[in-house]
Coordinates of N, CA, C and O in Angstrom, one line a residue:
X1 N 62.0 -258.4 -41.3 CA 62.5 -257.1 -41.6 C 61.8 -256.1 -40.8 O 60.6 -255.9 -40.8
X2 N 62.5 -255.5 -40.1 CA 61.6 -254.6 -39.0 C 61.4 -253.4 -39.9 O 62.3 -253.0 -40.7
X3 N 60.2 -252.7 -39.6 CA 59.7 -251.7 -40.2 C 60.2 -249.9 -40.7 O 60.3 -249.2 -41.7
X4 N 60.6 -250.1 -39.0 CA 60.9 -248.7 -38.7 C 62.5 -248.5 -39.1 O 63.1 -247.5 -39.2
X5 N 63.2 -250.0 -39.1 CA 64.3 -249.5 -40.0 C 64.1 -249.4 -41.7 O 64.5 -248.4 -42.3
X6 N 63.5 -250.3 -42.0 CA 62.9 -249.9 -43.3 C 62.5 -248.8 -43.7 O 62.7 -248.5 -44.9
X7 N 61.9 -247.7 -42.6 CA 61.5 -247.1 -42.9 C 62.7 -245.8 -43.1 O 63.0 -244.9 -43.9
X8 N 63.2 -246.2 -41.8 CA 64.9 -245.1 -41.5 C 65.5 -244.9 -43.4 O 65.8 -243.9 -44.1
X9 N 65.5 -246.1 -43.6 CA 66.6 -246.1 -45.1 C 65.8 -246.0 -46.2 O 66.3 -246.3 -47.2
X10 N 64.5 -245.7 -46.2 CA 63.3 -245.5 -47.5 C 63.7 -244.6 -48.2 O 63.3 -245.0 -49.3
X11 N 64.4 -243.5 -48.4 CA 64.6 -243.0 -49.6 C 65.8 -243.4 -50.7 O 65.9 -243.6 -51.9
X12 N 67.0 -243.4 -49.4 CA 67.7 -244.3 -50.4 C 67.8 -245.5 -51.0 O 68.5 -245.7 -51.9
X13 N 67.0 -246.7 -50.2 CA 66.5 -248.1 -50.5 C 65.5 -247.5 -52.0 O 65.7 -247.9 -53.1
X14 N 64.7 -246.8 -51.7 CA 63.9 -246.5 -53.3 C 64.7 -246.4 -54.2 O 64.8 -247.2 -55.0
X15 N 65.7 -245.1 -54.2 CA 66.5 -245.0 -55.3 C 67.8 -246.1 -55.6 O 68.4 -246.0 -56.7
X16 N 68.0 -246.9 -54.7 CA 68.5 -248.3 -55.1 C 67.5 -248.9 -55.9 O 67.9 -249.2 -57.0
X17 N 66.5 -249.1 -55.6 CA 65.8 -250.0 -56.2 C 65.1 -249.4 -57.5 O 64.7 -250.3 -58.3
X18 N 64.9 -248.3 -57.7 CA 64.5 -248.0 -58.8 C 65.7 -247.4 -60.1 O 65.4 -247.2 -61.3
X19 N 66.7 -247.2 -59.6 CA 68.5 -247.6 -60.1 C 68.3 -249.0 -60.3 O 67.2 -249.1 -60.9
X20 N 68.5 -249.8 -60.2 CA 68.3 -251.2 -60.4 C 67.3 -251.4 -61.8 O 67.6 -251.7 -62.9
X21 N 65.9 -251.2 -61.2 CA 65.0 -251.4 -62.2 C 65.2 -250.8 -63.6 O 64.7 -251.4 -64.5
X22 N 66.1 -249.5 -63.8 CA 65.9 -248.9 -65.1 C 67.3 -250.0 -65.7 O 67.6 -250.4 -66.8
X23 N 68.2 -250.0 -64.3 CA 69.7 -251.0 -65.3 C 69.3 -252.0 -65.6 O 69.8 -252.4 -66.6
X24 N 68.0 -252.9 -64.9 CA 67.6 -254.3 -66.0 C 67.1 -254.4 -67.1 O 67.2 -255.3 -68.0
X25 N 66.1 -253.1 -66.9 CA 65.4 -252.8 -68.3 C 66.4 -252.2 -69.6 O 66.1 -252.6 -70.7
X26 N 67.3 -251.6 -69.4 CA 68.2 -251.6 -70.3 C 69.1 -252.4 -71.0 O 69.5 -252.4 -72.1
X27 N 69.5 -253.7 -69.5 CA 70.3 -254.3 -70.0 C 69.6 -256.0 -70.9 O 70.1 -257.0 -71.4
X28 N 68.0 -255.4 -70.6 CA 67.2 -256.6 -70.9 C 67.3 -256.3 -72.7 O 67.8 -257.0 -73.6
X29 N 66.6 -255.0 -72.7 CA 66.8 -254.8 -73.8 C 67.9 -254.6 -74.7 O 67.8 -254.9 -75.9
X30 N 69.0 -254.1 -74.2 CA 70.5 -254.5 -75.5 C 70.4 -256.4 -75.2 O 70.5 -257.1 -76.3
X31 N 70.3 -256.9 -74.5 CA 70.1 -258.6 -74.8 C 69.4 -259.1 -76.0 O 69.8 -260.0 -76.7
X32 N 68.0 -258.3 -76.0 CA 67.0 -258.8 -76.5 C 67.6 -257.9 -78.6 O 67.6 -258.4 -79.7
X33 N 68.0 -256.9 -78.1 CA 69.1 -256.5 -79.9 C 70.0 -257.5 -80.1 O 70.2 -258.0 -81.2
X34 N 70.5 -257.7 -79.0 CA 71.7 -258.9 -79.4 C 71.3 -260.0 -80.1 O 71.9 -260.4 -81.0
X35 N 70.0 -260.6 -79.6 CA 69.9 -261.8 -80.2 C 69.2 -261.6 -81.6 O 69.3 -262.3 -82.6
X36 N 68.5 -260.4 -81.3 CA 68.3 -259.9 -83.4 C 69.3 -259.8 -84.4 O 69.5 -260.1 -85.6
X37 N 70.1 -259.1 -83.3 CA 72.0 -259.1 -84.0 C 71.7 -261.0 -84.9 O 71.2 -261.7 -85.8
X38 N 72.6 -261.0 -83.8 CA 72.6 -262.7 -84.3 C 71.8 -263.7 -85.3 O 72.2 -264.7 -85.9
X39 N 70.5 -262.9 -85.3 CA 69.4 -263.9 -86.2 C 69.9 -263.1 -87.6 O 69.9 -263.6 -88.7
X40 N 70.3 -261.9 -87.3 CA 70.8 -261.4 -88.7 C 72.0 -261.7 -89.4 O 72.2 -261.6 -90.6
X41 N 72.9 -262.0 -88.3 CA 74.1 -262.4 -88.7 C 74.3 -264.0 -89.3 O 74.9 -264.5 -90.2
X42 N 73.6 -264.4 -88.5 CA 73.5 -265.9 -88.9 C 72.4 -265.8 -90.5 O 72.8 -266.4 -91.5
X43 N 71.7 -265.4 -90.5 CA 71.3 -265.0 -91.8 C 72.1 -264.8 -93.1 O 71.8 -265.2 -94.2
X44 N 73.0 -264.2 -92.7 CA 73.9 -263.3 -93.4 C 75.2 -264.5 -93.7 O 76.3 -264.0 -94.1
X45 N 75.0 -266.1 -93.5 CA 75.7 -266.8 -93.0 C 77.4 -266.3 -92.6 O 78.4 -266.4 -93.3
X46 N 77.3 -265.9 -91.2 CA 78.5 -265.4 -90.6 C 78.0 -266.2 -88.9 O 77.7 -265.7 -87.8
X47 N 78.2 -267.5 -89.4 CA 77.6 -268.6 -87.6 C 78.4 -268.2 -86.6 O 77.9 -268.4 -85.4
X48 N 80.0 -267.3 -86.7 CA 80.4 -267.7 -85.5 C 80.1 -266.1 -85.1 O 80.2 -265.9 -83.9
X49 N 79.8 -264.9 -86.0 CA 80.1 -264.0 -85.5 C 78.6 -263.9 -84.6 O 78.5 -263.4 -83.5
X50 N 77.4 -264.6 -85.6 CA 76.2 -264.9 -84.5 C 76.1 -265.6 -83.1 O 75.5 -265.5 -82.1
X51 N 77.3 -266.6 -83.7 CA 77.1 -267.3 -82.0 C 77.9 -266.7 -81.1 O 77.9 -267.2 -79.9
X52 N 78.7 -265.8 -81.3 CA 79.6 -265.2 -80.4 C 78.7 -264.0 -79.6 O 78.6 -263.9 -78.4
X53 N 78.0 -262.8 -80.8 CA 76.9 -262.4 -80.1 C 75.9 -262.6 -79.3 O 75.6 -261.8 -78.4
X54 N 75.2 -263.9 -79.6 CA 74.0 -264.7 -78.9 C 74.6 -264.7 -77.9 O 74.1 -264.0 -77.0
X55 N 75.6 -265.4 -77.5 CA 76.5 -265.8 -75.9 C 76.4 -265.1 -75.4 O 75.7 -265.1 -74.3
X56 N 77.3 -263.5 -76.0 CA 77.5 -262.1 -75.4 C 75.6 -261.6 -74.9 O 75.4 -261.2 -73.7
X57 N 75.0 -261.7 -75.5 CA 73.7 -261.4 -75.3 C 73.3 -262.1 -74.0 O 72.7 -261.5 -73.1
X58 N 73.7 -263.4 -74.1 CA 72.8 -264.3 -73.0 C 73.6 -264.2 -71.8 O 72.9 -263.9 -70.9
X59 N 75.3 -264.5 -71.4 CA 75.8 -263.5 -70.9 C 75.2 -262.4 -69.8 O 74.8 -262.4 -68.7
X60 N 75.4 -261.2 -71.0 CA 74.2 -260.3 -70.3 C 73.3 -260.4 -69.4 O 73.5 -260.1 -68.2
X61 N 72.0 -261.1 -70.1 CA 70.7 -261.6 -69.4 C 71.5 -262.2 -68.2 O 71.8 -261.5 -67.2
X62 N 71.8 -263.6 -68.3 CA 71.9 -263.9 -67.2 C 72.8 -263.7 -65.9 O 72.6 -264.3 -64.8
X63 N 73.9 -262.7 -66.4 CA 74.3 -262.2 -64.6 C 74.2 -260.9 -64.6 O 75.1 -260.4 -63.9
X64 N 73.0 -259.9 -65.3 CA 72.3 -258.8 -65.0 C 71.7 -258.7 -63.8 O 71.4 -257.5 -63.5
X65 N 71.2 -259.6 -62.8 CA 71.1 -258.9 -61.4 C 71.8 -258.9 -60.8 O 71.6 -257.9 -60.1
X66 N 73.0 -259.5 -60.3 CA 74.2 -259.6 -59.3 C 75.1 -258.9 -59.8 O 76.2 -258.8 -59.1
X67 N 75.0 -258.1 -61.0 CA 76.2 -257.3 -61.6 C 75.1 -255.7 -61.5 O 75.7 -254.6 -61.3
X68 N 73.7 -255.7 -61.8 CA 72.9 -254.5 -61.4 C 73.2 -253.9 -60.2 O 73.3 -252.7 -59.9
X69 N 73.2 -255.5 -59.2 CA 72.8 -254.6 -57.6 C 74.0 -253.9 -57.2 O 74.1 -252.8 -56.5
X70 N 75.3 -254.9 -57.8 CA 77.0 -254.4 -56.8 C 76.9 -252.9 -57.7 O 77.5 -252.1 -57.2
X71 N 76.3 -252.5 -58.7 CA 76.8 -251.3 -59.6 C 75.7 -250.2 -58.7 O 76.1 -249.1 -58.2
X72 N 74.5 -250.6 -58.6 CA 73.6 -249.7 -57.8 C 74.0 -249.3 -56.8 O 74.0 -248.2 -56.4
X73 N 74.6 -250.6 -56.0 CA 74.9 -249.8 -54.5 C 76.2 -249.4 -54.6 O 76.6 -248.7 -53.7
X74 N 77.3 -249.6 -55.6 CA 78.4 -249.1 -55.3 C 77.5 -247.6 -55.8 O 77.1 -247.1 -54.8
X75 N 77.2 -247.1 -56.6 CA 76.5 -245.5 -57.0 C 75.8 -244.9 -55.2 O 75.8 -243.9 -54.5
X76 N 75.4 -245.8 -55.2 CA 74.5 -245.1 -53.4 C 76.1 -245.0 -52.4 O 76.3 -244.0 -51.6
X77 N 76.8 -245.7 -52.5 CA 77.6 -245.5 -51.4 C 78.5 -244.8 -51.1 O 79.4 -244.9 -50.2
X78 N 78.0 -243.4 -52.3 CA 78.9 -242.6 -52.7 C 78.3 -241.6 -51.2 O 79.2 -241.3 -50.5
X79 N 77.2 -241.3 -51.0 CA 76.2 -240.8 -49.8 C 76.3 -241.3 -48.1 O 75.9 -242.5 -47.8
X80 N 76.8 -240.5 -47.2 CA 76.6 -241.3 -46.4 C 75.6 -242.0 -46.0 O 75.7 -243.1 -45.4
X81 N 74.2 -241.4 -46.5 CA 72.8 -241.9 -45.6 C 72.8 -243.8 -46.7 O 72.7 -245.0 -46.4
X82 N 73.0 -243.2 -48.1 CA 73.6 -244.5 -48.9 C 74.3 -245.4 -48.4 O 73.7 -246.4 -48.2
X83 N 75.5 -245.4 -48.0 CA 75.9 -246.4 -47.3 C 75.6 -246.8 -46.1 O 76.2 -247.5 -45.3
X84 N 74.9 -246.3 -45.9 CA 74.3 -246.8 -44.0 C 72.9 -248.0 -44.5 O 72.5 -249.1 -44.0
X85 N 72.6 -247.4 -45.5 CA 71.7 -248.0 -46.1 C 71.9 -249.5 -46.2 O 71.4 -250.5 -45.7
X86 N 72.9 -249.1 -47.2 CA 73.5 -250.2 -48.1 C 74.2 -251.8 -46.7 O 74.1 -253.0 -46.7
X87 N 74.6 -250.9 -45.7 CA 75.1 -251.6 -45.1 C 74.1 -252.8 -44.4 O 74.5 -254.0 -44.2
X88 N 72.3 -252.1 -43.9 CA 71.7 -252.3 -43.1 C 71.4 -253.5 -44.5 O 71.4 -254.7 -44.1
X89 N 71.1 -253.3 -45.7 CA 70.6 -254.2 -46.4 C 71.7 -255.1 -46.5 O 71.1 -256.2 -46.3
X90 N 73.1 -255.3 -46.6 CA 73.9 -256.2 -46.5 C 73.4 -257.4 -45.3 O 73.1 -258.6 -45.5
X91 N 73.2 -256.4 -43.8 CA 73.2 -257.4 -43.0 C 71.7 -258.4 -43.2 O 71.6 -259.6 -43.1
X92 N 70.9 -257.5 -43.5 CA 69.2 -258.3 -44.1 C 69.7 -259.8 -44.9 O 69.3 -260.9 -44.6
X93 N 71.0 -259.5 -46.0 CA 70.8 -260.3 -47.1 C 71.6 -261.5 -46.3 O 71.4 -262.7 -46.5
X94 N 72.5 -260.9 -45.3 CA 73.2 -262.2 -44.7 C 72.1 -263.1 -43.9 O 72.6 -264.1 -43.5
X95 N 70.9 -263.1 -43.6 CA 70.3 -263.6 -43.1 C 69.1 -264.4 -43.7 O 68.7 -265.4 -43.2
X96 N 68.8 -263.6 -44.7 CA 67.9 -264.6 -46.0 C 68.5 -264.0 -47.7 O 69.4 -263.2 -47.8
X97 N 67.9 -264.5 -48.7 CA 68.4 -264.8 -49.8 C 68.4 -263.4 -50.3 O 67.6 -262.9 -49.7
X98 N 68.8 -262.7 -51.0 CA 69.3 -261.3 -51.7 C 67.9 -261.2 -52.1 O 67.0 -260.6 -51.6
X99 N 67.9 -261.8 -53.1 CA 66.4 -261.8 -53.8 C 65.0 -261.5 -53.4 O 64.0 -261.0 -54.0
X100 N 65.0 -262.1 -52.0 CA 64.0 -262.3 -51.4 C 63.8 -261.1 -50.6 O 62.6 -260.8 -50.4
X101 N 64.7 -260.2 -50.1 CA 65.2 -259.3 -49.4 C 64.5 -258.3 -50.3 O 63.5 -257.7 -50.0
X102 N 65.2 -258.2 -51.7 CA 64.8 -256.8 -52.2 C 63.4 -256.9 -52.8 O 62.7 -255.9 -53.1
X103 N 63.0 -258.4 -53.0 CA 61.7 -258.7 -53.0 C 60.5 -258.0 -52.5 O 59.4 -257.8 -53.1
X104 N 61.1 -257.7 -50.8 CA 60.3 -257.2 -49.6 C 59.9 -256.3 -50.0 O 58.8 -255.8 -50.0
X105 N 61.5 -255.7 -50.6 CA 61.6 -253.8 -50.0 C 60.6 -253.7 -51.3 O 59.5 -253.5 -50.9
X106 N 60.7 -253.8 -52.4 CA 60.2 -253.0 -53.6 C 58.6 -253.7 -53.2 O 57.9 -252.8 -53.4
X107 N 57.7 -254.9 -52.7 CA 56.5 -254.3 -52.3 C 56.7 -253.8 -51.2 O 55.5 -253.6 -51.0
X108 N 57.2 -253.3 -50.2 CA 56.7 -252.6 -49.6 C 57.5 -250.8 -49.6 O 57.2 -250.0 -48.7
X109 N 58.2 -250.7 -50.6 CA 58.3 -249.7 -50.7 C 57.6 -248.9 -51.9 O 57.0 -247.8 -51.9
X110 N 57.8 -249.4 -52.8 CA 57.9 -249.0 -54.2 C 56.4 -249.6 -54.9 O 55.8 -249.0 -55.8
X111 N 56.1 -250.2 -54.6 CA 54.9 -250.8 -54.6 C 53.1 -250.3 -53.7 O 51.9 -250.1 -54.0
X112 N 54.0 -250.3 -52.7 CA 52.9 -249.2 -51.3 C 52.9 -247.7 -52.0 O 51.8 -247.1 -52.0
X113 N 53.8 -247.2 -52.3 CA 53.7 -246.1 -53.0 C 53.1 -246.0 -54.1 O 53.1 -244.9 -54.6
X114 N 52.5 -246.9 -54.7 CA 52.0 -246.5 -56.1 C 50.3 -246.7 -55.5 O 49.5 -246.5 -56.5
X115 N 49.7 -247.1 -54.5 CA 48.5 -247.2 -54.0 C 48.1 -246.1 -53.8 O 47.0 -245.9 -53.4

């Protein structure tokens, strides 16, 4: 990842990435209600309406990053400097793994900043 383009798209790569960060934390936590839902419901002996929640819950959790990132950058791409962005990170991700990619940016963006 070359630097000085990194550096070109730093403000709006931050606010991607810190858009992201608050949508997992939110969506971690209605998961983590969901499955209290459930322990109550199933308590309440009502199994299917718990197990239908739990799913919905787990659901959630598990395709909350690939449904965070398309919702984050579709919000950035509303900006041109946003979609220039968005674009430059597209081509990054075509070349190694998504994950690994935003891996980078948040230490060396979001992370370098807090030193």
């Amino acid at each position: 990842m070359n630097k000085i383009d990194l550096q070109r798209h730093a403000d709006s790569l931050t606010i991607l990435m810190r858009t992201m960060r608050r949508a997992k934390i939110t969506i971690a936590a209605l998961a983590f209600c969901a499955y209290g839902l459930a322990m109550w419901l199933w308590y309440r002996d009502a199994a299917w309406y718990a197990l239908a929640v739990a799913t919905i819950g787990y659901l959630a959790f598990r395709l909350m990053s690939p449904f965070v990132y398309r919702w984050a950058s579709w919000r950035l791409c509303v900006q041109p400097a946003g979609a220039e962005a968005i674009r430059w990170l597209e081509g990054q991700c075509e070349r190694r793994p998504r994950r690994l990619v935003l891996a980078e940016i948040t230490e060396r963006l979001i992370d370098d900043a807090r030193v």
